[in-house]
Coordinates of C-alpha atoms in Angstrom, one line a residue:
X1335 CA 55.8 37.1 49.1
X1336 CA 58.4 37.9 46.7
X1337 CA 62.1 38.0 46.4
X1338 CA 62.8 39.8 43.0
X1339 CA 67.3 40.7 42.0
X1340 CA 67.5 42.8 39.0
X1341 CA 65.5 43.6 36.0
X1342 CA 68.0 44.4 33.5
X1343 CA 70.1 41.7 32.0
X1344 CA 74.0 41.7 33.0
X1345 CA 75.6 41.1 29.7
X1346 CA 74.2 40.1 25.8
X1347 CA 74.2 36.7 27.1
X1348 CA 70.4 35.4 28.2
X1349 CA 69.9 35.1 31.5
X1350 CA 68.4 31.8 32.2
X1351 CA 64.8 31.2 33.7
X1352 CA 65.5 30.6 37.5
X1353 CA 63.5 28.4 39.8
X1354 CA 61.7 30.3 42.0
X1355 CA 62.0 33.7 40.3
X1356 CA 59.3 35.8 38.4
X1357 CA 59.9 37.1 34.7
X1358 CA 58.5 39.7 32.2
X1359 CA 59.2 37.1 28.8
X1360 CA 58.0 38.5 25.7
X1361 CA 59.1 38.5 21.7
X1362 CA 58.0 38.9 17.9
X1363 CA 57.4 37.9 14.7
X1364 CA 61.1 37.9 13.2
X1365 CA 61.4 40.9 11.3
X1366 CA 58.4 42.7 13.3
X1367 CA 56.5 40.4 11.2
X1368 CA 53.0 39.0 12.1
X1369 CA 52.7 35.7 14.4
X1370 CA 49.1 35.5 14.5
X1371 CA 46.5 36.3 11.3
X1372 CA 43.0 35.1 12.8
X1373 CA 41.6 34.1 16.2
X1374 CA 42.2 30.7 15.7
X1375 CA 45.7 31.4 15.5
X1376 CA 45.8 33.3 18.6
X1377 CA 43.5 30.3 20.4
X1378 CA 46.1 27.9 18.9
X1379 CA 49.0 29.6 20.5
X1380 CA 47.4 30.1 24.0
X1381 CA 46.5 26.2 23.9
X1382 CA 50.2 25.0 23.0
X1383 CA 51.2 27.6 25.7
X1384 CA 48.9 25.9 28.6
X1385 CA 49.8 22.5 27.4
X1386 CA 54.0 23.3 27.1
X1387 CA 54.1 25.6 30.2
X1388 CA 51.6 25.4 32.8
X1389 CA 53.8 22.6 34.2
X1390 CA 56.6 24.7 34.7
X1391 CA 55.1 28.1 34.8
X1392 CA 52.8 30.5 37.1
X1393 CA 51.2 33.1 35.0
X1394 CA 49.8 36.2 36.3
X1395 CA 49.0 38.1 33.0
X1396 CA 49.3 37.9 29.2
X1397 CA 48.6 39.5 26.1
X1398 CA 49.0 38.5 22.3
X1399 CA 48.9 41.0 19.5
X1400 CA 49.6 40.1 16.0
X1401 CA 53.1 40.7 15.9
X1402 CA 54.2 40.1 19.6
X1403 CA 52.9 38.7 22.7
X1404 CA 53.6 39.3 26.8
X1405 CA 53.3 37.2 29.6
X1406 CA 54.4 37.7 33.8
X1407 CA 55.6 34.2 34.9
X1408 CA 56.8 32.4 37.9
X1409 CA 59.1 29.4 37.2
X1410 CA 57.7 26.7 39.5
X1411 CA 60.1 24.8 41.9
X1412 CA 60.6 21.3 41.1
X1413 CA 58.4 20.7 44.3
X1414 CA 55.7 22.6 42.8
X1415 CA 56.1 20.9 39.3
X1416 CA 55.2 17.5 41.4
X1417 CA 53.0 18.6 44.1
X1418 CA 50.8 20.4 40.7
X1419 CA 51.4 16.9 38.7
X1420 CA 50.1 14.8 41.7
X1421 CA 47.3 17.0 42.1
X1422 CA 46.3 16.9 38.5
X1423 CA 47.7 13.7 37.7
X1424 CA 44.2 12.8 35.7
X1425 CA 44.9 15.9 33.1
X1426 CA 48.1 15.5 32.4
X1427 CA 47.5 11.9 31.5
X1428 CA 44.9 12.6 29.3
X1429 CA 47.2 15.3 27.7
X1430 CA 45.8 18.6 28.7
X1431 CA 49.4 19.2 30.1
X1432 CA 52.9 17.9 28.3
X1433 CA 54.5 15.1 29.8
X1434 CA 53.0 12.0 31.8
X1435 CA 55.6 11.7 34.4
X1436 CA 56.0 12.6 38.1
X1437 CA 58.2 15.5 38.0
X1438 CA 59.8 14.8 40.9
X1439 CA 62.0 12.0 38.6
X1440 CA 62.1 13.7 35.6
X1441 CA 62.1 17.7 36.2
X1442 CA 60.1 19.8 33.4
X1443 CA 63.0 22.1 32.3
X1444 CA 61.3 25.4 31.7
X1445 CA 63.7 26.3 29.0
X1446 CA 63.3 23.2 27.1
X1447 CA 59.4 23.8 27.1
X1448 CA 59.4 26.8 25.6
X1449 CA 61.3 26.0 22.8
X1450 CA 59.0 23.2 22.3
X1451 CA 55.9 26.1 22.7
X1452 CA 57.7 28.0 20.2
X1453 CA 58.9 24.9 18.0
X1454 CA 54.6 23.6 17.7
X1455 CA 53.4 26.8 16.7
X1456 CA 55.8 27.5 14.2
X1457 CA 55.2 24.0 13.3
X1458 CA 51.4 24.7 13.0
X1459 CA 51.7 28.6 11.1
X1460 CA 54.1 27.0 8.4
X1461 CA 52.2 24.1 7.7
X1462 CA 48.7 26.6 7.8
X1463 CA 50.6 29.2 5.7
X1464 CA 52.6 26.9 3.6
X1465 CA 55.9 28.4 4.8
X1466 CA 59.0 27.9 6.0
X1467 CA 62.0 28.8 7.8
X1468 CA 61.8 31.0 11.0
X1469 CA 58.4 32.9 13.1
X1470 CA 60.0 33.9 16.1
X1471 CA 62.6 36.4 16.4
X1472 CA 65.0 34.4 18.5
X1473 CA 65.2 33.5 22.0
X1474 CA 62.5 34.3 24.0
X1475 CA 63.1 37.9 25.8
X1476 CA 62.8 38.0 29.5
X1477 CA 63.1 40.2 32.3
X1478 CA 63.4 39.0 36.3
X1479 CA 61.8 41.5 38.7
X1480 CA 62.8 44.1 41.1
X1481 CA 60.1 44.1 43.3
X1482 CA 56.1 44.0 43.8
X1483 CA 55.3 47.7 42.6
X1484 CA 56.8 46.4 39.7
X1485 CA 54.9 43.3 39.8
X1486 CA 51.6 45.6 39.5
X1487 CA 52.8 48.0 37.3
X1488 CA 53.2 45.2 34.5
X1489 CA 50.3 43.7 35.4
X1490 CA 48.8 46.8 34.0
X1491 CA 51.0 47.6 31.4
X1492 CA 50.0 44.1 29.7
X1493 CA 47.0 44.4 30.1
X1494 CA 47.4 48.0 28.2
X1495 CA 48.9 46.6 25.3
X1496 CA 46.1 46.7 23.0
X1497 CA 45.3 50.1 24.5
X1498 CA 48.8 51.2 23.5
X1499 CA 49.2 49.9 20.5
X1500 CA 45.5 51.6 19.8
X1501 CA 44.1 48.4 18.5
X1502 CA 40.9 49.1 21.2
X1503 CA 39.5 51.9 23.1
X1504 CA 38.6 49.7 26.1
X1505 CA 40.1 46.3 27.8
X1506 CA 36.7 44.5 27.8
X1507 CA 37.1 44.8 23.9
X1508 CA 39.9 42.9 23.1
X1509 CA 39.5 39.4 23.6
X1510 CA 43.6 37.6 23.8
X1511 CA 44.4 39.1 27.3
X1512 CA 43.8 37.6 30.4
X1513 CA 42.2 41.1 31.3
X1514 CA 38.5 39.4 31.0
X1515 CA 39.9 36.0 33.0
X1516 CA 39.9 39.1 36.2
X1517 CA 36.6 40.4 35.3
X1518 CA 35.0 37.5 34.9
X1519 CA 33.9 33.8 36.7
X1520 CA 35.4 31.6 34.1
X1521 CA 38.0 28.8 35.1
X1522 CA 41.5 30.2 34.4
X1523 CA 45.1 29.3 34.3
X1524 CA 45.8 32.6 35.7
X1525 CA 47.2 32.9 39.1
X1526 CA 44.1 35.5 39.7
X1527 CA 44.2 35.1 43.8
X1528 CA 47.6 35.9 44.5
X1529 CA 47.3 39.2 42.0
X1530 CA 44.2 40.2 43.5
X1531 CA 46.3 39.8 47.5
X1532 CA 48.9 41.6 45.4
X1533 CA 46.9 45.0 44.7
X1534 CA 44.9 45.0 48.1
X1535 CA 48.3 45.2 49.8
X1536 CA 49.1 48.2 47.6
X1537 CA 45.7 50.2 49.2

C-alpha cells in the first residue's frame, strides 16, 4: 500500500513534495501568532484548502488550531490529477476545484498550489483585519513517511491536537478536525476508506 523513505529532512533545505509520496505538512502564525480568530476564519481556510489542493492532494486527516494547523497528504500522480479531473470534470468547472483544465496537459504543481492556499488566505485575514505584511511563518513544514505504523500513529496524533493543546476534553467537541468526518455520514474530502483498511490491517 505504501512505500514511505525517510521522515527527517536531509539538510535546511526543503524537501520538495514528491509525486506519489505521503507527508506530515504543517506551520504557524509567524511569530506563534494566531491564523484563525472566529469559525468563519477557520471555514474560510478549510474552503481555500479544498479548492487549491484537492486537485493535487489526498488527505487523510487534519486539524486547525488558532495558531497552527496539521494535515496527512498524499501528492496525487499526474495520472490521478486527470483521471480525478475527468471524473469530476462538472465541479471543477463550476469552480469548486482550482483550475479548469485537463491535468494531463497542464499538471497541477502541488507546490505552486499551496502557495496560492497560503497566498488567498492571507489575502482574506489582511483585508478582514486590515493588516498587512506576513501570516504564515514561511514555507510550509513537511515531513515524508517511514512507514504505515506511522501512518496511524499521526492519524491519531492530529486528531489529538486539540486534546493536547487542552483546548477540549473530548474529540467529538472540537469542531476543525476531520475527527467527526470518521464518526459521522457526511460527504468528505477525506480519504476515510483507505484509513479505515489502514487500521483493520493493524488488528
Amino acid at each position: 500500500m505504501f512505500l514511505f523513505i525517510s521522515q527527517k529532512l536531509r539538510s535546511t533545505k526543503m524537501e520538495p513534495l514528491e509525486s506519489g509520496n505521503y507527508y506530515h505538512i504543517y506551520n504557524r502564525g509567524a511569530g506563534s501568532a494566531d491564523l484563525f480568530w472566529n469559525e468563519n476564519d477557520f471555514r474560510q481556510f478549510l474552503k481555500k484548502y479544498i479548492y487549491y489542493l484537492y486537485p493535487c492532494l489526498q488527505t487523510f486527516a487534519w486539524c486547525l488550531l488558532h495558531n497552527h494547523f496539521h494535515a496527512l497528504v498524499r501528492v496525487r500522480t499526474l495520472d490521478e490529477q486527470a483521471e480525478l479531473f475527468n471524473k469530476q470534470r462538472t465541479q471543477f468547472i463550476k469552480g469548486k476545484y482550482h483550475g479548469k483544465l485537463n491535468p494531463a496537459n497542464n499538471p497541477f504543481d502541488v507546490s505552486r498550489q499551496i502557495s496560492h492556499l497560503m497566498n488567498s488566505y492571507t489575502r482574506y485575514i489582511n483585508k478582514k483585519m486590515d493588516r498587512t505584511g506576513t501570516l504564515i511563518e514561511g514555507p510550509l513544514k513537511r515531513k515524508k513517511l517511514i512507514d504505515e505504523s506511522n501512518f496511524l500513529y499521526l492519524i491519531c496524533y492530529i486528531h489529538r491536537n486539540p486534546i493536547h493543546h487542552q483546548i477540549h476534553n473530548n474529540y467529538t467537541d472540537y469542531s476543525f478536525t476531520s475527527y467527526l468526518d470518521f464518526i459521522g455520514n457526511n460527504k468528505s474530502f477525506v480519504e476515510k476508506k483507505e484509513c479505515f483498511e489502514a487500521f483493520w490491517r493493524e488488528e
